[in-house]
Amino acid sequence: KEPRNCLICNVSITVMNLGIDACRACAVFYRRARQSKRKFMCKLSSCIRDGRVSDCRSCRYYRMKAVFEQANKEIKITPQGVKRRTEPEHGQSVESSSFLPSTATDASSCPSTSNDASPPNIMTPVLDRLRHGYDVMTRIRKTAELMLRPDHLGTHPSSIDTNEYPNIASTHGMKIRTRKILLSSLFDFASIAFPDFGALSNDEKKRLISGSCMRIDILESTYRAAIMYPDDTTVFTSYTTIINLDTFDMYLSECPLKVDIKEAKRVLFPNIADNARKVKRQWQRTKPTEDEFLVLLALAFWNTGEESLCRLATANREAIMSEVHSFYSKKGLTDYATRIGELYCLLSLNERIATIITEDYTVLGLMNNENEPIS
């Protein structure tokens, strides 16, 4: 990443905060200042001219406010670079049958955010491909998982279209199988959503998919769980299976070796309860729309530190964010820089939860519960 300077205090930075070139200190100050609604007064009246912005709370606050206002008025778009990456391939349809959370009232789907989807007069080729890719990925996961169910939980094939099926409690063995389904479906998602993905070697594709699988899994499952199970500890372990405090014993019961179930429960139980509630609260506060969820999905996919993939990942992330800026601007949203910052906070939280869950799987491995890799 190229080093840049904070637009407020001019210190060197390598990452954005709140969707703009701002250091973490300025971002934290601005967020707290807005929440407190305090009125600041400048005592020197020359802080900005003398380069002492960070020493004066008033100048720091209003300098940052001005940066946000300017960002809302002028967003630099690179049409040629974006056009090459965002136009659908010849003959490729971006129409979908909407497998994003639907309006069905059964347990297999959650309320639609279609009212927040892209207005018809705004061109969104990147979002269109993301939506189409996600729909295909969802159908693959749903079909394969329902066909894996035991006979006594058998589901008629028509329920794949009608969404009339119950979400069932997950087990250790079921989690391994459904994770493989997710891995497979991510290849279809990436091939449809990102034309550049097809130019990668098979080995690069595998590494990119494997590296993003946990993040995608948590992001997608949390999005649906926060809507469908807002008030308890229930989370999705796949597209059609769930786990909560009441079903945790059932999850561990299918472990292949004799282990200390009580100890495993003691170690892992708090993470399920605490993280489920914490993440759901954050998602419910932010309330990402359908389009914003798709953007988060794409950013999570291209979050790779592998040097050989960094250039491609950066190009795709820039294309995504360029369209997001244009989309917000054309919708007339006045403070979308702050909104982008909120979405990045969700991504950051998702990354932390992914790390915690990965550590949980490591703990299970040390207890001899995991004799087969999850991803």
mmCIF file of C-alpha atoms in Angstrom:
data_model
loop_
_atom_site.group_PDB
_atom_site.id
_atom_site.type_symbol
_atom_site.label_atom_id
_atom_site.label_comp_id
_atom_site.label_asym_id
_atom_site.label_seq_id
_atom_site.Cartn_x
_atom_site.Cartn_y
_atom_site.Cartn_z
ATOM 1 C CA LYS A 1 0.000 0.000 0.000
ATOM 2 C CA GLU A 2 1.302 3.456 -0.914
ATOM 3 C CA PRO A 3 1.760 5.741 2.093
ATOM 4 C CA ARG A 4 -0.514 8.775 2.111
ATOM 5 C CA ASN A 5 -1.059 11.675 4.455
ATOM 6 C CA CYS A 6 -3.990 12.278 6.765
ATOM 7 C CA LEU A 7 -6.110 15.073 5.294
ATOM 8 C CA ILE A 8 -6.618 16.529 8.752
ATOM 9 C CA CYS A 9 -3.309 16.405 10.669
ATOM 10 C CA ASN A 10 -0.992 15.427 7.777
ATOM 11 C CA VAL A 11 0.620 12.405 9.465
ATOM 12 C CA SER A 12 1.634 9.498 7.233
ATOM 13 C CA ILE A 13 -0.998 6.737 6.869
ATOM 14 C CA THR A 14 -1.343 3.499 4.911
ATOM 15 C CA VAL A 15 -5.067 2.808 5.435
ATOM 16 C CA MET A 16 -8.244 4.879 5.338
ATOM 17 C CA ASN A 17 -10.561 5.468 8.264
ATOM 18 C CA LEU A 18 -14.265 6.382 8.009
ATOM 19 C CA GLY A 19 -13.941 6.068 4.237
ATOM 20 C CA ILE A 20 -11.445 8.935 3.783
ATOM 21 C CA ASP A 21 -7.692 9.503 4.090
ATOM 22 C CA ALA A 22 -7.696 10.048 7.841
ATOM 23 C CA CYS A 23 -5.479 8.643 10.566
ATOM 24 C CA ARG A 24 -6.996 6.515 13.287
ATOM 25 C CA ALA A 25 -6.547 9.221 15.926
ATOM 26 C CA CYS A 26 -8.496 11.798 13.907
ATOM 27 C CA ALA A 27 -11.191 9.257 13.046
ATOM 28 C CA VAL A 28 -11.673 8.283 16.696
ATOM 29 C CA PHE A 29 -11.746 11.942 17.752
ATOM 30 C CA TYR A 30 -14.316 12.869 15.092
ATOM 31 C CA ARG A 31 -16.573 9.925 15.905
ATOM 32 C CA ARG A 32 -16.553 10.750 19.609
ATOM 33 C CA ALA A 33 -17.003 14.471 18.975
ATOM 34 C CA ARG A 34 -20.087 13.846 16.856
ATOM 35 C CA GLN A 35 -21.577 11.544 19.455
ATOM 36 C CA SER A 36 -20.965 13.972 22.316
ATOM 37 C CA LYS A 37 -22.366 16.966 20.351
ATOM 38 C CA ARG A 38 -20.046 19.283 22.257
ATOM 39 C CA LYS A 39 -19.300 22.763 20.959
ATOM 40 C CA PHE A 40 -15.588 23.468 20.597
ATOM 41 C CA MET A 41 -13.988 26.892 20.617
ATOM 42 C CA CYS A 42 -10.678 27.836 19.003
ATOM 43 C CA LYS A 43 -8.471 29.922 21.295
ATOM 44 C CA LEU A 44 -5.634 30.694 18.891
ATOM 45 C CA SER A 45 -7.536 31.299 15.618
ATOM 46 C CA SER A 46 -4.451 30.266 13.649
ATOM 47 C CA CYS A 47 -4.182 26.526 14.247
ATOM 48 C CA ILE A 48 -4.754 25.512 10.646
ATOM 49 C CA ARG A 49 -2.399 28.172 9.272
ATOM 50 C CA ASP A 50 0.354 27.245 11.741
ATOM 51 C CA GLY A 51 -0.062 23.495 11.225
ATOM 52 C CA ARG A 52 -1.285 22.735 14.734
ATOM 53 C CA VAL A 53 -4.642 21.215 13.802
ATOM 54 C CA SER A 54 -4.288 18.238 16.151
ATOM 55 C CA ASP A 55 -3.618 20.574 19.098
ATOM 56 C CA CYS A 56 -6.981 22.327 18.787
ATOM 57 C CA ARG A 57 -10.158 20.294 19.111
ATOM 58 C CA SER A 58 -12.253 22.933 17.371
ATOM 59 C CA CYS A 59 -10.017 23.217 14.307
ATOM 60 C CA ARG A 60 -9.543 19.471 14.153
ATOM 61 C CA TYR A 61 -13.285 18.846 14.242
ATOM 62 C CA TYR A 62 -14.245 21.470 11.642
ATOM 63 C CA ARG A 63 -11.341 20.531 9.384
ATOM 64 C CA MET A 64 -12.583 16.949 9.338
ATOM 65 C CA LYS A 65 -16.184 18.052 8.832
ATOM 66 C CA ALA A 66 -15.071 20.109 5.828
ATOM 67 C CA VAL A 67 -13.240 17.103 4.384
ATOM 68 C CA PHE A 68 -16.417 15.015 4.625
ATOM 69 C CA GLU A 69 -18.491 17.755 2.978
ATOM 70 C CA GLN A 70 -15.991 18.020 0.141
ATOM 71 C CA ALA A 71 -15.928 14.239 -0.268
ATOM 72 C CA ASN A 72 -19.689 14.251 -0.657
ATOM 73 C CA LYS A 73 -19.496 16.854 -3.430
ATOM 74 C CA GLU A 74 -16.540 15.609 -5.457
ATOM 75 C CA ILE A 75 -15.714 11.941 -5.815
ATOM 76 C CA LYS A 76 -12.988 11.029 -8.258
ATOM 77 C CA ILE A 77 -14.185 8.253 -10.561
ATOM 78 C CA THR A 78 -11.980 6.499 -13.125
ATOM 79 C CA PRO A 79 -14.506 5.484 -15.800
ATOM 80 C CA GLN A 80 -12.037 3.797 -18.143
ATOM 81 C CA GLY A 81 -10.444 1.601 -15.484
ATOM 82 C CA VAL A 82 -13.801 0.736 -13.964
ATOM 83 C CA LYS A 83 -15.454 0.077 -17.302
ATOM 84 C CA ARG A 84 -12.921 -2.585 -18.220
ATOM 85 C CA ARG A 85 -13.577 -4.502 -15.017
ATOM 86 C CA THR A 86 -17.300 -3.924 -14.581
ATOM 87 C CA GLU A 87 -18.902 -4.545 -17.961
ATOM 88 C CA PRO A 88 -20.476 -8.024 -18.127
ATOM 89 C CA GLU A 89 -18.767 -10.412 -20.469
ATOM 90 C CA HIS A 90 -20.358 -10.844 -23.869
ATOM 91 C CA GLY A 91 -23.479 -12.950 -23.612
ATOM 92 C CA GLN A 92 -23.434 -13.011 -19.814
ATOM 93 C CA SER A 93 -26.774 -12.282 -18.210
ATOM 94 C CA VAL A 94 -26.893 -10.406 -14.932
ATOM 95 C CA GLU A 95 -30.564 -11.115 -14.360
ATOM 96 C CA SER A 96 -31.170 -13.103 -11.209
ATOM 97 C CA SER A 97 -33.990 -14.974 -9.559
ATOM 98 C CA SER A 98 -33.226 -13.194 -6.276
ATOM 99 C CA PHE A 99 -31.866 -15.718 -3.822
ATOM 100 C CA LEU A 100 -30.934 -12.900 -1.487
ATOM 101 C CA PRO A 101 -33.064 -13.006 1.675
ATOM 102 C CA SER A 102 -36.643 -13.120 0.467
ATOM 103 C CA THR A 103 -39.973 -12.070 1.906
ATOM 104 C CA ALA A 104 -40.975 -15.609 2.853
ATOM 105 C CA THR A 105 -41.918 -16.023 6.489
ATOM 106 C CA ASP A 106 -40.473 -19.475 7.074
ATOM 107 C CA ALA A 107 -37.235 -20.093 8.938
ATOM 108 C CA SER A 108 -35.165 -20.520 5.796
ATOM 109 C CA SER A 109 -35.293 -16.930 4.678
ATOM 110 C CA CYS A 110 -35.191 -13.464 6.141
ATOM 111 C CA PRO A 111 -36.861 -10.147 5.297
ATOM 112 C CA SER A 112 -35.991 -8.578 1.987
ATOM 113 C CA THR A 113 -34.116 -5.331 1.648
ATOM 114 C CA SER A 114 -35.145 -4.985 -1.973
ATOM 115 C CA ASN A 115 -36.608 -1.544 -1.293
ATOM 116 C CA ASP A 116 -33.024 -0.391 -0.765
ATOM 117 C CA ALA A 117 -31.722 -2.011 -3.939
ATOM 118 C CA SER A 118 -30.297 -0.013 -6.823
ATOM 119 C CA PRO A 119 -32.813 2.378 -8.417
ATOM 120 C CA PRO A 120 -33.381 1.450 -12.072
ATOM 121 C CA ASN A 121 -31.871 4.708 -13.376
ATOM 122 C CA ILE A 122 -28.488 4.084 -11.727
ATOM 123 C CA MET A 123 -26.090 1.840 -13.644
ATOM 124 C CA THR A 124 -24.443 -0.635 -11.270
ATOM 125 C CA PRO A 125 -22.623 -3.294 -13.322
ATOM 126 C CA VAL A 126 -20.409 -4.395 -10.412
ATOM 127 C CA LEU A 127 -23.358 -4.787 -8.038
ATOM 128 C CA ASP A 128 -25.332 -6.567 -10.749
ATOM 129 C CA ARG A 129 -22.609 -9.166 -11.183
ATOM 130 C CA LEU A 130 -22.234 -9.542 -7.414
ATOM 131 C CA ARG A 131 -25.972 -10.111 -7.043
ATOM 132 C CA HIS A 132 -26.027 -12.679 -9.840
ATOM 133 C CA GLY A 133 -22.985 -14.495 -8.420
ATOM 134 C CA TYR A 134 -24.451 -14.538 -4.918
ATOM 135 C CA ASP A 135 -27.755 -15.902 -6.213
ATOM 136 C CA VAL A 136 -25.981 -18.767 -7.983
ATOM 137 C CA MET A 137 -23.839 -19.504 -4.921
ATOM 138 C CA THR A 138 -26.933 -19.537 -2.716
ATOM 139 C CA ARG A 139 -28.817 -21.974 -4.948
ATOM 140 C CA ILE A 140 -25.841 -24.337 -5.024
ATOM 141 C CA ARG A 141 -25.501 -24.287 -1.233
ATOM 142 C CA LYS A 142 -29.207 -24.639 -0.582
ATOM 143 C CA THR A 143 -29.686 -27.483 -3.070
ATOM 144 C CA ALA A 144 -26.671 -29.484 -1.894
ATOM 145 C CA GLU A 145 -27.410 -29.018 1.819
ATOM 146 C CA LEU A 146 -31.066 -30.018 1.533
ATOM 147 C CA MET A 147 -30.123 -33.143 -0.405
ATOM 148 C CA LEU A 148 -27.641 -34.081 2.350
ATOM 149 C CA ARG A 149 -30.333 -34.213 5.016
ATOM 150 C CA PRO A 150 -31.169 -37.629 6.494
ATOM 151 C CA ASP A 151 -34.340 -39.375 5.354
ATOM 152 C CA HIS A 152 -36.384 -38.478 8.416
ATOM 153 C CA LEU A 153 -35.622 -34.807 7.715
ATOM 154 C CA GLY A 154 -36.157 -35.236 4.010
ATOM 155 C CA THR A 155 -37.190 -32.146 2.087
ATOM 156 C CA HIS A 156 -39.051 -32.103 -1.206
ATOM 157 C CA PRO A 157 -36.964 -30.672 -4.077
ATOM 158 C CA SER A 158 -39.617 -28.014 -4.671
ATOM 159 C CA SER A 159 -38.658 -26.389 -1.363
ATOM 160 C CA ILE A 160 -35.461 -25.182 -3.019
ATOM 161 C CA ASP A 161 -37.597 -22.673 -4.908
ATOM 162 C CA THR A 162 -40.300 -22.080 -2.301
ATOM 163 C CA ASN A 163 -37.914 -21.845 0.691
ATOM 164 C CA GLU A 164 -40.339 -23.969 2.712
ATOM 165 C CA TYR A 165 -37.884 -25.881 4.845
ATOM 166 C CA PRO A 166 -36.757 -25.592 8.473
ATOM 167 C CA ASN A 167 -33.252 -24.677 9.522
ATOM 168 C CA ILE A 168 -31.898 -27.631 11.505
ATOM 169 C CA ALA A 169 -29.292 -27.948 14.257
ATOM 170 C CA SER A 170 -25.782 -28.505 12.955
ATOM 171 C CA THR A 171 -23.361 -31.253 13.945
ATOM 172 C CA HIS A 172 -19.591 -31.481 13.699
ATOM 173 C CA GLY A 173 -19.730 -33.809 10.712
ATOM 174 C CA MET A 174 -22.390 -31.732 8.985
ATOM 175 C CA LYS A 175 -20.250 -28.612 9.376
ATOM 176 C CA ILE A 176 -17.352 -30.260 7.573
ATOM 177 C CA ARG A 177 -19.587 -31.303 4.675
ATOM 178 C CA THR A 178 -21.372 -27.964 4.331
ATOM 179 C CA ARG A 179 -18.073 -26.056 4.437
ATOM 180 C CA LYS A 180 -16.911 -28.056 1.418
ATOM 181 C CA ILE A 181 -20.132 -27.081 -0.353
ATOM 182 C CA LEU A 182 -19.428 -23.420 0.401
ATOM 183 C CA LEU A 183 -15.877 -23.732 -0.911
ATOM 184 C CA SER A 184 -17.154 -25.237 -4.149
ATOM 185 C CA SER A 185 -19.882 -22.609 -4.597
ATOM 186 C CA LEU A 186 -17.398 -19.767 -4.077
ATOM 187 C CA PHE A 187 -15.697 -20.707 -7.346
ATOM 188 C CA ASP A 188 -18.986 -20.093 -9.164
ATOM 189 C CA PHE A 189 -19.580 -16.859 -7.252
ATOM 190 C CA ALA A 190 -16.125 -15.499 -8.106
ATOM 191 C CA SER A 191 -16.300 -16.552 -11.759
ATOM 192 C CA ILE A 192 -19.552 -14.629 -12.221
ATOM 193 C CA ALA A 193 -18.854 -11.620 -10.005
ATOM 194 C CA PHE A 194 -15.255 -10.918 -11.015
ATOM 195 C CA PRO A 195 -14.216 -11.367 -14.681
ATOM 196 C CA ASP A 196 -10.520 -11.109 -13.723
ATOM 197 C CA PHE A 197 -10.870 -14.212 -11.544
ATOM 198 C CA GLY A 198 -10.935 -16.373 -14.663
ATOM 199 C CA ALA A 199 -7.420 -15.246 -15.611
ATOM 200 C CA LEU A 200 -5.903 -16.702 -12.435
ATOM 201 C CA SER A 201 -4.220 -20.089 -12.351
ATOM 202 C CA ASN A 202 -6.032 -22.952 -10.643
ATOM 203 C CA ASP A 203 -3.594 -22.784 -7.746
ATOM 204 C CA GLU A 204 -4.169 -19.037 -7.298
ATOM 205 C CA LYS A 205 -7.924 -19.550 -7.392
ATOM 206 C CA LYS A 206 -7.710 -22.226 -4.704
ATOM 207 C CA ARG A 207 -5.567 -20.049 -2.438
ATOM 208 C CA LEU A 208 -7.841 -17.031 -2.858
ATOM 209 C CA ILE A 209 -11.009 -19.054 -2.193
ATOM 210 C CA SER A 210 -9.494 -20.895 0.767
ATOM 211 C CA GLY A 211 -8.235 -17.651 2.295
ATOM 212 C CA SER A 212 -11.579 -15.867 2.027
ATOM 213 C CA CYS A 213 -13.886 -18.770 2.880
ATOM 214 C CA MET A 214 -14.068 -18.188 6.639
ATOM 215 C CA ARG A 215 -14.673 -14.435 6.229
ATOM 216 C CA ILE A 216 -17.386 -15.001 3.619
ATOM 217 C CA ASP A 217 -19.027 -17.702 5.732
ATOM 218 C CA ILE A 218 -19.233 -15.511 8.842
ATOM 219 C CA LEU A 219 -20.289 -12.382 6.951
ATOM 220 C CA GLU A 220 -23.085 -14.127 5.066
ATOM 221 C CA SER A 221 -24.358 -16.123 8.020
ATOM 222 C CA THR A 222 -24.325 -13.109 10.352
ATOM 223 C CA TYR A 223 -26.248 -10.991 7.849
ATOM 224 C CA ARG A 224 -29.092 -13.505 7.852
ATOM 225 C CA ALA A 225 -28.922 -14.434 11.543
ATOM 226 C CA ALA A 226 -29.149 -10.794 12.657
ATOM 227 C CA ILE A 227 -32.474 -10.523 10.828
ATOM 228 C CA MET A 228 -33.938 -13.975 11.434
ATOM 229 C CA TYR A 229 -32.745 -14.575 15.006
ATOM 230 C CA PRO A 230 -32.217 -11.061 16.392
ATOM 231 C CA ASP A 231 -32.797 -11.752 20.088
ATOM 232 C CA ASP A 232 -30.937 -14.970 20.915
ATOM 233 C CA THR A 233 -27.603 -16.737 20.434
ATOM 234 C CA THR A 234 -28.583 -18.595 17.260
ATOM 235 C CA VAL A 235 -26.115 -18.324 14.389
ATOM 236 C CA PHE A 236 -25.869 -20.095 11.052
ATOM 237 C CA THR A 237 -23.161 -22.702 10.555
ATOM 238 C CA SER A 238 -24.117 -23.095 6.898
ATOM 239 C CA TYR A 239 -26.926 -21.868 4.662
ATOM 240 C CA THR A 240 -29.567 -24.147 6.218
ATOM 241 C CA THR A 241 -28.074 -25.252 9.569
ATOM 242 C CA ILE A 242 -27.795 -23.409 12.877
ATOM 243 C CA ILE A 243 -26.171 -23.633 16.288
ATOM 244 C CA ASN A 244 -26.993 -21.998 19.616
ATOM 245 C CA LEU A 245 -26.461 -22.650 23.310
ATOM 246 C CA ASP A 246 -29.275 -25.223 23.359
ATOM 247 C CA THR A 247 -27.857 -27.266 20.463
ATOM 248 C CA PHE A 248 -24.149 -27.044 21.311
ATOM 249 C CA ASP A 249 -24.095 -30.513 22.911
ATOM 250 C CA MET A 250 -25.586 -31.947 19.738
ATOM 251 C CA TYR A 251 -22.855 -30.281 17.663
ATOM 252 C CA LEU A 252 -20.108 -31.869 19.770
ATOM 253 C CA SER A 253 -21.808 -35.269 20.014
ATOM 254 C CA GLU A 254 -20.770 -36.241 16.485
ATOM 255 C CA CYS A 255 -17.067 -35.679 17.049
ATOM 256 C CA PRO A 256 -15.208 -38.757 15.731
ATOM 257 C CA LEU A 257 -13.053 -39.469 18.807
ATOM 258 C CA LYS A 258 -13.764 -39.831 22.499
ATOM 259 C CA VAL A 259 -13.124 -36.422 24.000
ATOM 260 C CA ASP A 260 -13.962 -34.431 27.087
ATOM 261 C CA ILE A 261 -17.215 -32.853 25.905
ATOM 262 C CA LYS A 262 -17.613 -30.907 29.143
ATOM 263 C CA GLU A 263 -14.197 -29.295 28.754
ATOM 264 C CA ALA A 264 -14.833 -28.461 25.106
ATOM 265 C CA LYS A 265 -18.129 -26.895 26.061
ATOM 266 C CA ARG A 266 -16.531 -24.911 28.890
ATOM 267 C CA VAL A 267 -13.884 -23.457 26.575
ATOM 268 C CA LEU A 268 -16.035 -22.741 23.523
ATOM 269 C CA PHE A 269 -19.438 -22.000 25.075
ATOM 270 C CA PRO A 270 -18.707 -18.357 26.039
ATOM 271 C CA ASN A 271 -17.554 -17.462 22.527
ATOM 272 C CA ILE A 272 -20.840 -18.593 21.016
ATOM 273 C CA ALA A 273 -22.934 -16.587 23.455
ATOM 274 C CA ASP A 274 -20.815 -13.432 23.590
ATOM 275 C CA ASN A 275 -19.878 -13.181 19.927
ATOM 276 C CA ALA A 276 -23.367 -13.942 18.650
ATOM 277 C CA ARG A 277 -24.932 -11.131 20.640
ATOM 278 C CA LYS A 278 -22.081 -8.686 20.008
ATOM 279 C CA VAL A 279 -22.067 -9.166 16.237
ATOM 280 C CA LYS A 280 -25.844 -9.078 15.921
ATOM 281 C CA ARG A 281 -26.026 -5.801 17.835
ATOM 282 C CA GLN A 282 -23.493 -4.223 15.485
ATOM 283 C CA TRP A 283 -25.320 -5.428 12.374
ATOM 284 C CA GLN A 284 -28.668 -4.277 13.740
ATOM 285 C CA ARG A 285 -27.255 -0.822 14.455
ATOM 286 C CA THR A 286 -25.706 -0.488 11.005
ATOM 287 C CA LYS A 287 -28.562 -2.203 9.107
ATOM 288 C CA PRO A 288 -26.748 -2.713 5.789
ATOM 289 C CA THR A 289 -28.978 -2.746 2.741
ATOM 290 C CA GLU A 290 -28.918 -5.537 0.181
ATOM 291 C CA ASP A 291 -26.503 -3.577 -2.004
ATOM 292 C CA GLU A 292 -24.249 -2.765 0.949
ATOM 293 C CA PHE A 293 -24.196 -6.418 1.981
ATOM 294 C CA LEU A 294 -23.017 -7.373 -1.511
ATOM 295 C CA VAL A 295 -20.268 -4.756 -1.298
ATOM 296 C CA LEU A 296 -19.131 -6.166 2.051
ATOM 297 C CA LEU A 297 -19.126 -9.648 0.535
ATOM 298 C CA ALA A 298 -16.884 -8.510 -2.320
ATOM 299 C CA LEU A 299 -14.482 -6.611 -0.053
ATOM 300 C CA ALA A 300 -14.202 -9.637 2.240
ATOM 301 C CA PHE A 301 -13.439 -11.836 -0.766
ATOM 302 C CA TRP A 302 -10.595 -9.620 -1.995
ATOM 303 C CA ASN A 303 -8.996 -9.156 1.435
ATOM 304 C CA THR A 304 -5.765 -10.996 0.739
ATOM 305 C CA GLY A 305 -2.221 -10.295 1.832
ATOM 306 C CA GLU A 306 -0.676 -12.594 -0.776
ATOM 307 C CA GLU A 307 1.799 -10.571 -2.803
ATOM 308 C CA SER A 308 1.028 -12.219 -6.153
ATOM 309 C CA LEU A 309 -2.678 -11.394 -5.774
ATOM 310 C CA CYS A 310 -2.405 -7.934 -4.201
ATOM 311 C CA ARG A 311 -2.505 -5.983 -7.463
ATOM 312 C CA LEU A 312 -5.617 -7.792 -8.691
ATOM 313 C CA ALA A 313 -7.255 -7.513 -5.269
ATOM 314 C CA THR A 314 -6.549 -3.770 -5.126
ATOM 315 C CA ALA A 315 -7.947 -3.235 -8.630
ATOM 316 C CA ASN A 316 -11.169 -5.053 -7.772
ATOM 317 C CA ARG A 317 -11.582 -3.261 -4.448
ATOM 318 C CA GLU A 318 -11.070 0.090 -6.185
ATOM 319 C CA ALA A 319 -13.666 -0.801 -8.824
ATOM 320 C CA ILE A 320 -16.141 -1.783 -6.110
ATOM 321 C CA MET A 321 -15.610 1.381 -4.065
ATOM 322 C CA SER A 322 -15.722 3.633 -7.141
ATOM 323 C CA GLU A 323 -19.158 2.288 -7.957
ATOM 324 C CA VAL A 324 -20.233 2.647 -4.324
ATOM 325 C CA HIS A 325 -19.211 6.327 -4.306
ATOM 326 C CA SER A 326 -21.068 6.928 -7.566
ATOM 327 C CA PHE A 327 -24.092 4.974 -6.358
ATOM 328 C CA TYR A 328 -24.402 6.928 -3.104
ATOM 329 C CA SER A 329 -23.863 10.241 -4.859
ATOM 330 C CA LYS A 330 -26.564 9.595 -7.459
ATOM 331 C CA LYS A 331 -28.977 8.479 -4.752
ATOM 332 C CA GLY A 332 -28.514 11.874 -3.120
ATOM 333 C CA LEU A 333 -27.010 10.584 0.132
ATOM 334 C CA THR A 334 -25.250 13.583 1.668
ATOM 335 C CA ASP A 335 -23.058 11.967 4.334
ATOM 336 C CA TYR A 336 -22.051 8.728 2.654
ATOM 337 C CA ALA A 337 -18.400 8.977 3.704
ATOM 338 C CA THR A 338 -19.578 8.315 7.243
ATOM 339 C CA ARG A 339 -21.753 5.470 5.985
ATOM 340 C CA ILE A 340 -18.776 3.878 4.259
ATOM 341 C CA GLY A 341 -16.881 4.156 7.536
ATOM 342 C CA GLU A 342 -19.668 2.281 9.311
ATOM 343 C CA LEU A 343 -19.485 -0.506 6.740
ATOM 344 C CA TYR A 344 -15.722 -0.777 7.197
ATOM 345 C CA CYS A 345 -16.316 -1.103 10.942
ATOM 346 C CA LEU A 346 -18.557 -4.094 10.187
ATOM 347 C CA LEU A 347 -15.795 -5.623 8.073
ATOM 348 C CA SER A 348 -13.284 -5.088 10.861
ATOM 349 C CA LEU A 349 -15.591 -6.762 13.389
ATOM 350 C CA ASN A 350 -16.155 -9.638 10.971
ATOM 351 C CA GLU A 351 -12.386 -10.097 10.666
ATOM 352 C CA ARG A 352 -11.989 -10.310 14.447
ATOM 353 C CA ILE A 353 -14.781 -12.868 14.742
ATOM 354 C CA ALA A 354 -13.213 -14.923 11.935
ATOM 355 C CA THR A 355 -9.968 -14.983 13.914
ATOM 356 C CA ILE A 356 -11.768 -16.081 17.085
ATOM 357 C CA ILE A 357 -13.633 -18.876 15.301
ATOM 358 C CA THR A 358 -10.422 -20.055 13.646
ATOM 359 C CA GLU A 359 -8.880 -20.235 17.115
ATOM 360 C CA ASP A 360 -11.907 -22.222 18.307
ATOM 361 C CA TYR A 361 -11.328 -24.771 15.550
ATOM 362 C CA THR A 362 -7.689 -24.959 16.641
ATOM 363 C CA VAL A 363 -8.813 -25.675 20.196
ATOM 364 C CA LEU A 364 -11.064 -28.450 18.906
ATOM 365 C CA GLY A 365 -8.103 -29.841 16.998
ATOM 366 C CA LEU A 366 -5.971 -29.882 20.133
ATOM 367 C CA MET A 367 -8.783 -31.736 21.882
ATOM 368 C CA ASN A 368 -8.804 -34.263 19.024
ATOM 369 C CA ASN A 369 -12.260 -33.163 17.971
ATOM 370 C CA GLU A 370 -11.130 -31.995 14.567
ATOM 371 C CA ASN A 371 -9.634 -34.851 12.595
ATOM 372 C CA GLU A 372 -10.482 -33.219 9.273
ATOM 373 C CA PRO A 373 -9.863 -29.622 8.195
ATOM 374 C CA ILE A 374 -12.876 -27.320 7.985
ATOM 375 C CA SER A 375 -11.409 -25.174 5.218
#
